[in-house]
Amino acid sequence: MTKKRKAISLTELMVYTAVISIAIMAFGNALTSLMKNSKKSQIQMQSSAELRNLLAKIETDLTEANQIIQASSFSVTFVADMVRNPNYNLHADSDGDGIENIKDPDDDNDSQQKFSLPSSDQWRVGYDLEDDDEDNDGNADVRIRIYQSTGGYVYKELSLNNQAWSAEKISPVSLKKFELTYYGSKREDLGRNIDLGNDGLPNTLDTGEGDGIISAREIDWALPATGHGNRSGSVDTTNELKYITSIAIALESDSNGDGTTDAKLNTELSPPLLPLKRKR
């Protein structure tokens, strides 16, 4: 005899339906959350890669800086070594002395003229590391400006031999933050006596005094004869700019424009050639 299967009551059916609906809803929510997190992770990874690539481009140029000629929180302009000229040939022999430029300490063979010129003109001659006119046309070989536009994109501008600036966008997306901070060094002659804090005065024990960090504020506020500041609110004179030894770079991006930071990157660069111009 076949045993009859017990029929499912309406109440049981409703319970089963409710349980299945809850399970489906939970699974759907979990799947939605997983997809959102996956998309978020993808955006963060892409944003992080974009910032690293941008920083690499900035470092490539800024590492060759030998003189800062303009500095603000969103832009920096500097004189760079001839190697940053896209047309410079490392394997040519500019002065015909039989030594390739890459191995030649004086590409244009004018180092012997250095001390026959007044100090104001010595930038045009000398060994390569201090000679900013290696093609002898009377102009600075390479000037570079890196800045954030009002639209948030980061640009590099290049001027060769004092010609017009050409601009190139070097960030693929608009950045939420692009900030440059400038520091001096207490280990160097110019920075040794200006660790005076925000008021630029000794022995007041104000914020920053004696902390071992030479800030842009201290560079600007330490007046002669202690320093070379003019208290203008920025590092903006030739003498003030000579104090800069390192530049901190802070980057943040919000690639999808949702108001949340997707990636951030901070570093500090100390261009090794900057000391060459400090005593001119």
JSON list of C-alpha atoms in Angstrom, two decimals, residues 17 21 28 31-32 40-41 54 63 86 90-91 93 107 135 137 147 156 163 176 186 199 218-219 237 239 251 256:
[
{"chain": "A", "resi": 17, "resn": "THR", "atom": "CA", "xyz": [7.81, 31.40, 0.93]},
{"chain": "A", "resi": 21, "resn": "SER", "atom": "CA", "xyz": [12.25, 35.36, 0.20]},
{"chain": "A", "resi": 28, "resn": "GLY", "atom": "CA", "xyz": [20.90, 39.68, -3.21]},
{"chain": "A", "resi": 31, "resn": "LEU", "atom": "CA", "xyz": [25.87, 40.10, -3.96]},
{"chain": "A", "resi": 32, "resn": "THR", "atom": "CA", "xyz": [25.14, 43.81, -4.33]},
{"chain": "A", "resi": 40, "resn": "LYS", "atom": "CA", "xyz": [35.29, 50.42, -5.09]},
{"chain": "A", "resi": 41, "resn": "SER", "atom": "CA", "xyz": [38.48, 48.36, -4.84]},
{"chain": "A", "resi": 54, "resn": "LEU", "atom": "CA", "xyz": [52.00, 61.13, -11.75]},
{"chain": "A", "resi": 63, "resn": "THR", "atom": "CA", "xyz": [65.14, 65.62, -9.10]},
{"chain": "A", "resi": 86, "resn": "PRO", "atom": "CA", "xyz": [63.97, 66.28, -24.89]},
{"chain": "A", "resi": 90, "resn": "LEU", "atom": "CA", "xyz": [73.54, 61.82, -24.25]},
{"chain": "A", "resi": 91, "resn": "HIS", "atom": "CA", "xyz": [75.71, 60.03, -26.80]},
{"chain": "A", "resi": 93, "resn": "ASP", "atom": "CA", "xyz": [79.96, 64.92, -28.45]},
{"chain": "A", "resi": 107, "resn": "ASP", "atom": "CA", "xyz": [79.86, 69.30, -22.55]},
{"chain": "A", "resi": 135, "resn": "ASP", "atom": "CA", "xyz": [74.59, 75.23, -25.77]},
{"chain": "A", "resi": 137, "resn": "ASP", "atom": "CA", "xyz": [73.22, 80.75, -26.65]},
{"chain": "A", "resi": 147, "resn": "TYR", "atom": "CA", "xyz": [51.23, 73.17, -11.30]},
{"chain": "A", "resi": 156, "resn": "LYS", "atom": "CA", "xyz": [53.99, 70.38, -16.75]},
{"chain": "A", "resi": 163, "resn": "GLN", "atom": "CA", "xyz": [61.41, 80.35, -25.47]},
{"chain": "A", "resi": 176, "resn": "LYS", "atom": "CA", "xyz": [41.09, 66.40, -5.16]},
{"chain": "A", "resi": 186, "resn": "LYS", "atom": "CA", "xyz": [69.09, 73.30, 9.76]},
{"chain": "A", "resi": 199, "resn": "ASP", "atom": "CA", "xyz": [57.04, 84.69, 14.73]},
{"chain": "A", "resi": 218, "resn": "GLU", "atom": "CA", "xyz": [60.33, 80.61, 9.11]},
{"chain": "A", "resi": 219, "resn": "ILE", "atom": "CA", "xyz": [62.15, 81.28, 5.82]},
{"chain": "A", "resi": 237, "resn": "THR", "atom": "CA", "xyz": [62.32, 86.39, -3.38]},
{"chain": "A", "resi": 239, "resn": "ASN", "atom": "CA", "xyz": [67.25, 84.99, -1.50]},
{"chain": "A", "resi": 251, "resn": "LEU", "atom": "CA", "xyz": [48.28, 64.04, -3.73]},
{"chain": "A", "resi": 256, "resn": "ASN", "atom": "CA", "xyz": [34.44, 58.89, -9.56]}
]
